[in-house]
XYZ file of C-alpha atoms in Angstrom:
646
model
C 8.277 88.379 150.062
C 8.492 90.960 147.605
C 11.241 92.875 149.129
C 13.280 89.315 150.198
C 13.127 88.045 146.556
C 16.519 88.482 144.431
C 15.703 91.220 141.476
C 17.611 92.320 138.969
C 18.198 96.541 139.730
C 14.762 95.889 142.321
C 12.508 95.663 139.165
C 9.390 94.440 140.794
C 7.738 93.736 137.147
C 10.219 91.009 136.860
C 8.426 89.074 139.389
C 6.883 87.179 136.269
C 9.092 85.337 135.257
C 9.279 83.391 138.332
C 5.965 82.122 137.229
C 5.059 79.060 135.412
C 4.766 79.445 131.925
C 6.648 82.655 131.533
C 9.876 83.268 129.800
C 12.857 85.773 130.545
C 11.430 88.003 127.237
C 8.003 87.905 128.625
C 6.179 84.906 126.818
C 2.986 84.182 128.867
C 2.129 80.523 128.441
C 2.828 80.751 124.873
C 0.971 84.112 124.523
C 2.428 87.315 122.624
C 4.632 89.067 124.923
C 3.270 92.973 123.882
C -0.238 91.161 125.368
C 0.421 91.670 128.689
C -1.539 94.217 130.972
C 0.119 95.777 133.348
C -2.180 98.352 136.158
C -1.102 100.329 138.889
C -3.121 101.712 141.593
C -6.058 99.898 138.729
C -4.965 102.314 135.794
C -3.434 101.728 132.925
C 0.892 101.539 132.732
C 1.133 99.931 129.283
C 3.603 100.887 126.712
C 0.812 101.712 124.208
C 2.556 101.510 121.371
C 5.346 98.268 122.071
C 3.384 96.464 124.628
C 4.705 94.641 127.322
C 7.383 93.538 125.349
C 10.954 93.598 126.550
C 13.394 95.891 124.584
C 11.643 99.456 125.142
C 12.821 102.445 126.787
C 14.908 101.464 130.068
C 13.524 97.937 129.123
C 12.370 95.064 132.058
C 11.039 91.966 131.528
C 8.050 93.359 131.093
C 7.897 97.128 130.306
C 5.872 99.799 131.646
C 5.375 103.496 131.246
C 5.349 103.891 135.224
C 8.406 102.176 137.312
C 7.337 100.326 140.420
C 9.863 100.562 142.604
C 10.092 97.667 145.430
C 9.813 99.979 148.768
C 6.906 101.359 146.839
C 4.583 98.313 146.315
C 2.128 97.003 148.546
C 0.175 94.473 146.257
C 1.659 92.592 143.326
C -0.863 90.296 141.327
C -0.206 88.211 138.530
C -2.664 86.276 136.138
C -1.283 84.505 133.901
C -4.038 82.849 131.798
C -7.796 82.494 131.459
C -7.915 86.286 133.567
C -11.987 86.697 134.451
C -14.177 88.773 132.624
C -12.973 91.805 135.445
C -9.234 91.652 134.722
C -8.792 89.920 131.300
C -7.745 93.265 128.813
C -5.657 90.630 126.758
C -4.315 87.126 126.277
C -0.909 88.030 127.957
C -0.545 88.335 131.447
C -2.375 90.404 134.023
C -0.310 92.498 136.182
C -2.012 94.534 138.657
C 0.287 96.597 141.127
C -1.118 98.434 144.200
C 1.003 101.279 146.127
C 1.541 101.617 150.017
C -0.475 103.925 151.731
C 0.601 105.830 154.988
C -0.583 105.331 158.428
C -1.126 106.082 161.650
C 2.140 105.333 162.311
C 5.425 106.958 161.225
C 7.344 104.504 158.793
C 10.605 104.824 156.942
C 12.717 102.795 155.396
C 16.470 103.763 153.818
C 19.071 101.493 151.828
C 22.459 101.765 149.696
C 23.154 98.521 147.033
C 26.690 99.259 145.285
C 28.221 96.810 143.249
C 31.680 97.896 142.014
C 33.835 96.895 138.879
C 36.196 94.593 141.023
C 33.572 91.927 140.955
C 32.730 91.787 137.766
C 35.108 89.675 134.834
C 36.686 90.142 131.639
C 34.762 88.567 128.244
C 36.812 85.889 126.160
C 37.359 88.346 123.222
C 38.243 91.545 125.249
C 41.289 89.162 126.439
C 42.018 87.844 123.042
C 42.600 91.242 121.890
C 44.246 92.913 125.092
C 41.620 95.068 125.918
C 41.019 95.919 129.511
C 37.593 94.600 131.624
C 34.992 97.072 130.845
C 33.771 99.043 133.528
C 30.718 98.612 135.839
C 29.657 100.534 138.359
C 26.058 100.498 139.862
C 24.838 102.552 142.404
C 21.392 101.844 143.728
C 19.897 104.013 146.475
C 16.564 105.920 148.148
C 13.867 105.151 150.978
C 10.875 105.542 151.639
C 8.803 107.491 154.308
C 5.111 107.351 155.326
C 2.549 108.559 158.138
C -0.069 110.074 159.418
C -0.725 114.121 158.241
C -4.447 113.960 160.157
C -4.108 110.940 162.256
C -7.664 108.247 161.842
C -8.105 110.890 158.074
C -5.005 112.231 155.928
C -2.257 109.946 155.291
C 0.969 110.082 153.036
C 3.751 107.941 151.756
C 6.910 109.048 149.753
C 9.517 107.024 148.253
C 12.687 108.010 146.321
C 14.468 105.345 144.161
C 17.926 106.646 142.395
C 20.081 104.364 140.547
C 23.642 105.510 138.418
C 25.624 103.318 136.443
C 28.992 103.888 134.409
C 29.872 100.743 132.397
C 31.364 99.638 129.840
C 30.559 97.370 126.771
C 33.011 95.335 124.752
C 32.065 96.638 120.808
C 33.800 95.666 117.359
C 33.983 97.930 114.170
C 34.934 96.814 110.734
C 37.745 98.962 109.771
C 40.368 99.432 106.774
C 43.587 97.948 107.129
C 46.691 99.962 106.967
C 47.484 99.103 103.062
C 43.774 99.670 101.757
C 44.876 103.525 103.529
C 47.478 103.868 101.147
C 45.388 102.727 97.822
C 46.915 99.045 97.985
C 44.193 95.929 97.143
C 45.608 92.561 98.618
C 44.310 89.082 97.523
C 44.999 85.224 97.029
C 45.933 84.386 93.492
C 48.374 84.510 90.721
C 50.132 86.963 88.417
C 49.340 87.529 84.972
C 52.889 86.168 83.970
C 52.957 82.764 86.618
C 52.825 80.123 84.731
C 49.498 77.683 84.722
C 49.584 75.495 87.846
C 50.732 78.581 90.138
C 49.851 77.782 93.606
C 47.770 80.871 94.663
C 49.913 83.294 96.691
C 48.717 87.029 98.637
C 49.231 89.695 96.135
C 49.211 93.775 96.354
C 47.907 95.855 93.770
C 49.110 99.468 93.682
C 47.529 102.413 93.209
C 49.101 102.845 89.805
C 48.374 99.332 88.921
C 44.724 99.700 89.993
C 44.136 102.731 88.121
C 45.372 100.814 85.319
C 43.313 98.036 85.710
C 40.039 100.875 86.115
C 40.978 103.358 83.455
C 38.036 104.971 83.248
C 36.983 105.470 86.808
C 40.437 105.060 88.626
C 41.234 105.265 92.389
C 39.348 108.414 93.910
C 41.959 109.978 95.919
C 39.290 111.233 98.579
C 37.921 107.693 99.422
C 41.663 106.952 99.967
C 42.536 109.782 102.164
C 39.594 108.811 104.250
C 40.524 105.163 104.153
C 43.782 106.170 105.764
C 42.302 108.080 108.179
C 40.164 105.117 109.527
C 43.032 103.302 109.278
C 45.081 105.306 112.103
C 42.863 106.340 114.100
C 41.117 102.758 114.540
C 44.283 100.462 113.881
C 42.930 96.914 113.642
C 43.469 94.790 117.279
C 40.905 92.041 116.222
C 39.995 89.368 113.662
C 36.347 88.481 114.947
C 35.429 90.728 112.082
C 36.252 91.589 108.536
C 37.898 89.799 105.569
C 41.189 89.931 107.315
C 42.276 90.544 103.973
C 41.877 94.263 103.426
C 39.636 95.109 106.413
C 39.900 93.872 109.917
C 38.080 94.631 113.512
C 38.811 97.672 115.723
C 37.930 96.114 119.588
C 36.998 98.650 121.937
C 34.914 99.413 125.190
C 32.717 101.782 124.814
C 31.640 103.843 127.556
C 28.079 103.970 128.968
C 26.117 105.854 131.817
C 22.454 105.133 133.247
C 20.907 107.819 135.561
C 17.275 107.115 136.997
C 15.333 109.086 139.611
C 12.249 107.787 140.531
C 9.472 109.838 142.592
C 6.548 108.170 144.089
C 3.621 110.078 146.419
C 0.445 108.918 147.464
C -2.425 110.640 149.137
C -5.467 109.037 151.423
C -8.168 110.825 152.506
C -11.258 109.313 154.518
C -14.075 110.896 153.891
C -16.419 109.549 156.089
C -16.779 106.179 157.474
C -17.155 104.399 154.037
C -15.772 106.720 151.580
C -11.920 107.253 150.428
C -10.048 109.282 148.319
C -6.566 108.805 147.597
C -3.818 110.277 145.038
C -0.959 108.925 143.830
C 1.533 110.689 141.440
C 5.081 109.174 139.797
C 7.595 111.390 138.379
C 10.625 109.915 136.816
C 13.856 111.686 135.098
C 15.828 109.121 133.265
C 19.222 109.252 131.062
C 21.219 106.470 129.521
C 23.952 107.259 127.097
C 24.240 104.263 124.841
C 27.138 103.175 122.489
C 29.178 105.194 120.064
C 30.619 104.268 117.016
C 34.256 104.686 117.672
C 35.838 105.876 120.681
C 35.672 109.307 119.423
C 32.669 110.108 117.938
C 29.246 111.028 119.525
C 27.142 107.900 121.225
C 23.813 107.581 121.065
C 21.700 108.454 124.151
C 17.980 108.110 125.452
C 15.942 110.737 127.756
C 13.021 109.214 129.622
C 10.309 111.408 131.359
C 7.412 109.730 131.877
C 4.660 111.367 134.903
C 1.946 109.891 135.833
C -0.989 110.206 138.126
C -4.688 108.507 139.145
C -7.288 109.465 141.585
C -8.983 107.109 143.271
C -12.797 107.218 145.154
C -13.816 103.657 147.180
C -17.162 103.678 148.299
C -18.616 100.953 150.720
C -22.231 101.098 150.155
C -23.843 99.072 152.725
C -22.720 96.027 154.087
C -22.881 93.958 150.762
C -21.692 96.559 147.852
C -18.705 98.615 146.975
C -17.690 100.931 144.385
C -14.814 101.877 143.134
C -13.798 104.616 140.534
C -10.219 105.428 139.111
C -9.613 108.070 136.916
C -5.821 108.284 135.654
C -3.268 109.856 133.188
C -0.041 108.137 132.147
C 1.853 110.679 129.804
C 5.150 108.626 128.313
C 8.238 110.770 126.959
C 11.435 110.239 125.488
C 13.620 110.977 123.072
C 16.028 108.768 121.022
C 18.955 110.684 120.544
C 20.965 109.675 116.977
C 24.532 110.323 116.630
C 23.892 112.206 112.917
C 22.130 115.225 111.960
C 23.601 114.882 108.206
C 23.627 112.787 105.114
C 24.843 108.912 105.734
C 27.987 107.999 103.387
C 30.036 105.193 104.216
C 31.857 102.369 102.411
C 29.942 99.149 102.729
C 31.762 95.962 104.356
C 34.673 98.371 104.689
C 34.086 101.354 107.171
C 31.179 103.137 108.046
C 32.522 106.392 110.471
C 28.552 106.697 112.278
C 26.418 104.727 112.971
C 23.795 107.294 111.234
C 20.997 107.011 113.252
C 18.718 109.130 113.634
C 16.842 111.103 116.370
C 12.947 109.497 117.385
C 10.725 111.524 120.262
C 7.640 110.630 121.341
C 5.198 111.747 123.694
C 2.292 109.207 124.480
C -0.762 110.458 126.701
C -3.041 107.792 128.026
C -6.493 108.982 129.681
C -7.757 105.625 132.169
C -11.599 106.353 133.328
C -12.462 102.732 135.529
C -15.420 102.095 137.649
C -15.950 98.520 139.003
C -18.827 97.865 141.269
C -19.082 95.142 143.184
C -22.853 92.916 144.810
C -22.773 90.057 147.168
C -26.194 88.838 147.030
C -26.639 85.536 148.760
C -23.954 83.011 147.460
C -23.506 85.412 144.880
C -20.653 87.547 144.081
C -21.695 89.649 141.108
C -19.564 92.533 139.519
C -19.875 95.043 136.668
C -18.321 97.839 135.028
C -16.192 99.574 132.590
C -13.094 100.435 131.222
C -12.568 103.787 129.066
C -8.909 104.400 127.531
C -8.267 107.782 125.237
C -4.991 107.409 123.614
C -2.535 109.488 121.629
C 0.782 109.250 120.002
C 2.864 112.617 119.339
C 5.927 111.654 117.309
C 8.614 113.505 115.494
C 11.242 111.233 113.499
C 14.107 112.185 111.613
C 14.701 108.919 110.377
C 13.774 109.940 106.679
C 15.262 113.438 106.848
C 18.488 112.886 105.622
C 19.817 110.707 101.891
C 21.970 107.868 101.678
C 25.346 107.463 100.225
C 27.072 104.146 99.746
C 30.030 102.432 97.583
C 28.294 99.242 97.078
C 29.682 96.691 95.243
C 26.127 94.899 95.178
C 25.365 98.041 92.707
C 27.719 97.584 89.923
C 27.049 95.515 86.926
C 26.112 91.833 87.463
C 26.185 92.272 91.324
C 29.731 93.592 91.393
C 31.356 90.939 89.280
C 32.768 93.746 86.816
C 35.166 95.156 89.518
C 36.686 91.748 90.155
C 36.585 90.885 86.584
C 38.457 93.977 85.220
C 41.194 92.412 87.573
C 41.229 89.094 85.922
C 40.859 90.685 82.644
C 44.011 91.623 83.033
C 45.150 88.138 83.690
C 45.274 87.853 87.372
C 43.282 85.066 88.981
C 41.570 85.621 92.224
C 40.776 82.423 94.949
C 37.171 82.234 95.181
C 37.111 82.643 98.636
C 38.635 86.555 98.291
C 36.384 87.400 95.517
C 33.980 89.365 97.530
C 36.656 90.858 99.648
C 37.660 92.318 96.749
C 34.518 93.673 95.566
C 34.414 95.429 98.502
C 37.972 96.669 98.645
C 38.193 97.939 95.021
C 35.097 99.846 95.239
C 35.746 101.644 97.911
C 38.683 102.775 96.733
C 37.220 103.173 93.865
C 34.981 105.831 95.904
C 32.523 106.272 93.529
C 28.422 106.112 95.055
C 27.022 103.250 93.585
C 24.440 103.293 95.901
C 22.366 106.547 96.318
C 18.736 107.046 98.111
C 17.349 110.450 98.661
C 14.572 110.316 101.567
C 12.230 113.321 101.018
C 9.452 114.486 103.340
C 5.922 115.495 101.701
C 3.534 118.236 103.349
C -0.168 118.065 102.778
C -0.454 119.557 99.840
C 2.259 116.933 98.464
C 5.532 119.719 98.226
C 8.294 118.478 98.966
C 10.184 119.737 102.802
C 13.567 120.619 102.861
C 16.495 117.638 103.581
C 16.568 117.365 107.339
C 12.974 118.249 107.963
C 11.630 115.471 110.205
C 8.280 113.522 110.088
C 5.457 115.105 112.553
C 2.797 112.625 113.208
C -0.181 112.560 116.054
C -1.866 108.959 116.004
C -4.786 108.022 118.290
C -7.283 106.134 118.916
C -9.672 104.975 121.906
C -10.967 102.198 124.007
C -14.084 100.930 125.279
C -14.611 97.855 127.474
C -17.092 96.580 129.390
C -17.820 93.575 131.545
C -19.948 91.231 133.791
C -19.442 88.779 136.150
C -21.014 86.218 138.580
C -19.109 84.586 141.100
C -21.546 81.713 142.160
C -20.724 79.616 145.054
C -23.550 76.566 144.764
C -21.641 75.026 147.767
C -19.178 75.147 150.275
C -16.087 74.389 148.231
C -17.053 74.406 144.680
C -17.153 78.264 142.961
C -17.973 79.257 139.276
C -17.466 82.079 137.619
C -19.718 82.688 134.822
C -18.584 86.371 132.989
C -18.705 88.567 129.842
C -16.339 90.713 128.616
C -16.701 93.421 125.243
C -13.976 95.680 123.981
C -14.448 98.372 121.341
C -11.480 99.701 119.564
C -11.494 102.691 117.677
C -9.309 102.240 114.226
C -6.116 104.097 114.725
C -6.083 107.816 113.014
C -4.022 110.441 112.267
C -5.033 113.539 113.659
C -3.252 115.825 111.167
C -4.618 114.334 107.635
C -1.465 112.685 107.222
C -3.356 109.369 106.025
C -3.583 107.347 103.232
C -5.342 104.045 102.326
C -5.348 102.351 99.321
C -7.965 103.367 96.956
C -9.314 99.392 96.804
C -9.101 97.170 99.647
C -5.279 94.898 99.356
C -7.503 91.748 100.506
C -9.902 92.761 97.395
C -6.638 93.271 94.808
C -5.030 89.722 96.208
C -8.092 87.951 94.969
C -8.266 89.305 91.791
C -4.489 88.748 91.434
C -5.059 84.891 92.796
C -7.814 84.335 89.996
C -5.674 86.190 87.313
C -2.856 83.990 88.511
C -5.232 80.226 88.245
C -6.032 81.631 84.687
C -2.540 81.978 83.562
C -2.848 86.203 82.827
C 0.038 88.128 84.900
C -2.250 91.254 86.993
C 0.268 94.089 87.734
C -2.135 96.959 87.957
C -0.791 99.874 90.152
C -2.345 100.209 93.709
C -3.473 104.210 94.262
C -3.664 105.440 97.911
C -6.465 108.115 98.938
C -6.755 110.584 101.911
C -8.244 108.601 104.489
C -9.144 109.119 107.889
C -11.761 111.789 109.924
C -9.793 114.649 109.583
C -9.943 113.842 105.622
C -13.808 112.722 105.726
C -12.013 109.472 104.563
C -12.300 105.359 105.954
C -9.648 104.369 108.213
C -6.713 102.099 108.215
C -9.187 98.859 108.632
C -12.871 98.802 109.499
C -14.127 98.913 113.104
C -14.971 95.817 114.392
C -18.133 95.765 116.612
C -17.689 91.436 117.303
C -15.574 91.673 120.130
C -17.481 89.582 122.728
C -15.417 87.603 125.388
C -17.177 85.372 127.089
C -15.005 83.442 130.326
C -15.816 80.161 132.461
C -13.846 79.197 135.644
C -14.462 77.073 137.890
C -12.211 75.835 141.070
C -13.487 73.074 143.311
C -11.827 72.342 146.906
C -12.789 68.367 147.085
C -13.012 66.591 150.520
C -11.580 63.216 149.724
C -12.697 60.759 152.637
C -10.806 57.377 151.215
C -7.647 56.557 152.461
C -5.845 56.492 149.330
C -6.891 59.919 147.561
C -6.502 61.431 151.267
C -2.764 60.145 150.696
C -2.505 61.740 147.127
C -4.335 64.932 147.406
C -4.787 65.729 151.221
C -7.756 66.213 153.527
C -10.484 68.503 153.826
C -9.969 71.853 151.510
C -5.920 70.759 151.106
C -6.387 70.553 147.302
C -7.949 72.743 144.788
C -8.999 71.836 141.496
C -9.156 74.798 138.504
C -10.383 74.809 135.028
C -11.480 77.870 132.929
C -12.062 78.864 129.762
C -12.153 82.119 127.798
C -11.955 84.549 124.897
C -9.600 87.149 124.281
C -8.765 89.931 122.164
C -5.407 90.743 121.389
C -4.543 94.700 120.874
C -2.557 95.814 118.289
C -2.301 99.628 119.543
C -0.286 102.247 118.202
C 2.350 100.154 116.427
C -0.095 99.130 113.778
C -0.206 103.137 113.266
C 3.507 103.074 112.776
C 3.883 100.229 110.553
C 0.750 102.740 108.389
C 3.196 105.750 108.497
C 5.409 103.664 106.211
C 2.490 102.942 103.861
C 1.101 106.826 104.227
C 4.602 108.008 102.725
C 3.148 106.900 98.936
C 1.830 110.151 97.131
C 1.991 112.965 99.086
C 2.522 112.569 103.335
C 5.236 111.567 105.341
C 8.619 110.547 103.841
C 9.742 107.683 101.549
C 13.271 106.749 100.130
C 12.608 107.278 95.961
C 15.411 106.180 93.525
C 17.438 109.391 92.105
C 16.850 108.725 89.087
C 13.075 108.940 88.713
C 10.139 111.152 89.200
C 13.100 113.759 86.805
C 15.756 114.372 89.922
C 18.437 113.037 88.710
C 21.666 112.334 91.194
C 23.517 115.836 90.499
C 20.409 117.137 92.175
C 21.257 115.900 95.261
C 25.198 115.065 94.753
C 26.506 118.347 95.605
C 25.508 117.670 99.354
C 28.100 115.277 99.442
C 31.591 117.129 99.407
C 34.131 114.430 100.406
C 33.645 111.982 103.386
């Protein structure tokens, strides 16, 4: 069934949606979608920083670390509420993935998908501005191959899963039009000598006239020589974007490329007559090269190179109880390659030539310890164990490394109505509707940096790193669950399931003493600001940060909560209905089942809520934070000279 349903690129993980209750981003019956738990082989997959949630590296439906290929899958389970006490991690749903095994027989499988550019179609706006059907060509292909090593004792099973892509995507840049190039300002309006009652008309200020009109900052020939740059090397082709006064859209398809290799090997050993050992190990090198700016500057791109592996021991003690241990390592990797290594400058609602963003790697090492054991006593089905996760989060991030340049418009006096008012000062009028255009326009020809942030990076000991120095960070944190369960069948065709479930989270850290925490408690200083407030007195006191954290002998983010208790009721009864009439509705003997359950989650938070912290941590002395130039005494010439032209 697996294999036979239709999947977008084979993605078994986005087998959920055909569920009830589940929605294309991953919405579980109205449940967070970074809540679902996704297992393979019974260790942990998960994204432990974004969840489940769609939009991560190489992104699914539902996203994990590990790809499950479809030749590779021999179980796929889904829970999608009210989990038991044994499966129930979070609120979202409960994936649980098992791969083939080999056996005493010699299997193989091999395929070839390609799906060329001929059968794909133009979008409306690439035809409304003649440009040609973007590219896309996908090439999906690998097998599979499994057997006996030691026939009746060692088994393996190999599968190879490739994929490559080159497409296309339709993108559109605001540009400069070809008179803003040449230091010309067009608008709607009238001329200082029309007479009143002039029906507005389009206008062109010159160069000369502008500099006129801004005698004591005039026209900065630089921003103007760039403007014309932009202007013939991106000619405009499109009016889905920009003022269409003085800037317009530059329509383009920009090339992009997706390379996956995916290696999957199992292991299976009997031991003896009720013991097993098995291995399984996933190796995956990914590319994708993402958009670019223009069509000749660098695009962005993503490296993915996540391994993982888990050991496995099943032990069937007697005829009525089994064990089973997992021990597993999921190690995530990838880099976010930016298109800039340098300062951002660009002119806003005008041009900006990068997109400016910035390189982001990460390395994220899970540790999975599981044991599960299993009793049937009687009518009873009763099950223990425990779940053990050891977590970190290695990541270096330039995205504060470099300052910020802009010609605002938003950052002149009264929110940029002096650079349209030194125009009608002069006694031109200007239609409302073009004001802002020209706001824009005129300052960037105006070139002058309205706007100005400089990001710096703090060490330890609160010095300040040099400009392009990124942010080093090691989060982590650790798990604890535990359950049990009783699966109590009090007759034939009634079962309830009576469990517990407790989870023990340790508060996020930062290995390195790069941790702060404000000095008193914000839910404390919001109180005292709420009273202050129901007395009429403003409270504006400053909020001081302290090292925090082990490594600092310090508290944490938040306190560790020890209430975690989950407790979970099911129950599913298989009535016999004898009457005619709810034999019609519902069936005979054992043809309907009726479920009901209820239960208590937890939802986790993981690493995120460490990155959202890095933000705060920047205050004082750690990571980085964007500061005004003009306090703490650097003032902008101390960071100005970095900017020599555009």
């Amino acid at each position: 069934q697996i294999i036979d349903l239709p999947t977008n690129l084979r993605r078994v993980n986005d087998l959920l949606t055909l569920q009830p209750g589940v929605t294309r981003e991953g919405y579980v019956n109205g449940g967070r979608s970074d809540q679902s738990n996704i297992t393979l082989d019974g260790v942990d997959i998960n994204d432990q920083q974004d969840g489940g949630r769609s939009g991560g590296q190489f992104s699914t439906t539902q996203n994990s670390v590990l790809r499950a290929t479809t030749e590779s899958v021999e179980e796929f389970r889904i829970t999608t509420s009210n989990a038991n006490a044994n499966q129930g991690r979070s609120s979202g749903a409960q994936i649980s993935l098992v791969t083939k095994s080999g056996t005493n027989e010699f299997k193989g499988s091999a395929f070839y998908f390609y799906r060329p550019t001929a059968f794909s179609a133009n979008d409306f706006f690439n035809n409304l501005s003649s440009v040609e059907r973007p590219s896309l060509s996908r090439d999906v292909f690998g097998g599979s191959v499994g057997g006996p090593i030691v026939k009746d004792k060692l088994f393996f099973f190999y599968n190879y899963e490739g994929q490559r892509e080159q497409s296309a995507v339709s993108v559109v840049r605001t540009v400069p039009l070809a008179h803003l190039g040449r230091g010309e300002l067009r608008f709607n309006g009238t001329l200082p000598t029309d007479p009143v009652g002039t029906p507005d008309r389009l206008l062109t200020l010159t160069t000369a006239q502008l500099n006129a009109i801004y005698p004591d900052v005039g026209i900065n020939p630089a921003a103007v020589a760039a403007l014309r740059d932009a202007a013939t090397r991106y000619a405009s082709n499109d009016t889905s974007v920009g003022d269409g006064l003085n800037t317009g859209g530059f329509r383009f398809n920009a090339p992009t490329a997706i390379e996956e290799n995916t290696h999957i090997l199992k292991l299976d050993y009997n031991l003896t007559s009720n013991q097993s050992l098995f291995v399984r190990g996933n190796y995956q090198s990914d590319i994708r090269q993402g958009t670019s700016q223009f069509p000749d500057t660098p695009s962005t791109s993503l490296w993915d190179h996540p391994i993982g592996f888990v050991v496995g021991h099943n032990w069937t003690i007697g005829n009525n109880k089994v064990n089973n241990f997992r021990y597993g390592l999921t190690r995530q990797a990838f880099s976010n390659q930016g298109d800039s290594s340098a300062n951002s400058i660009n002119f806003r609602f005008v041009f900006s030539p990068l997109f400016y963003q910035r390189t982001l790697s990460r390395v994220t090492p899970t540790q999975n310890f599981t044991d599960d054991f299993t009793w049937v006593k009687g009518n009873h089905t009763i099950q223990f164990g425990g779940n053990v996760r050891v977590i970190r989060n290695q990541r270096t991030d330039f995205a504060n490394a470099f300052d910020t340049a802009v010609t605002n418009p938003s950052f002149y006096d009264a929110s940029g109505a002096v650079v349209d008012g030194a125009i009608t000062d002069f006694g031109y009028t200007i239609s409302g509707g073009d004001i802002s255009s020209v706001q824009a326009a005129a300052t960037a020809l105006i070139g002058r940096f309205s706007q100005y942030s400089g990001n710096f990076t703090f060490d330890l000991d609160g010095s300040v790193l040099p400009a392009g120095t990124p942010t080093n960070r090691n989060f982590a944190t650790e798990e604890y669950d535990f359950y049990v369960q009783d699966a109590w069948k009090p007759f034939r065709n009634l079962t309830l399931t009576l469990g517990l479930r407790y989870g023990l989270s340790r508060p996020v850290y930062e290995k390195n003493g790069f941790q702060v925490v404000p000095t008193e408690r914000l839910g404390d200083f919001f109180e005292r600001r709420k009273e202050s407030a129901l007395r009429g007195v403003p409270l504006n006191d400053l909020i001081s940060f302290e090292k925090a954290g082990p490594v600092n002998g310090g508290q944490g983010f938040y306190s560790l909560d020890k209430n975690n208790f989950q407790p979970r009721v099911a129950v599913a009864w298989s009535p016999n209905f004898e009457s005619g009439f709810l034999k019609a509705i519902f069936g005979g003997e054992n043809q309907s089942t009726i479920r009901g359950g209820f239960a208590i989650t937890n939802d986790y938070f993981g690493q995120q809520l460490a990155v959202s912290f890095d933000g705060l941590s920047t205050i004082g002395f750690t990571s980085s934070s964007a500061i005004a130039a003009n306090t703490f005494g650097i003032t902008a010439a101390d960071r100005a000279p970095q900017f020599t032209g555009f």
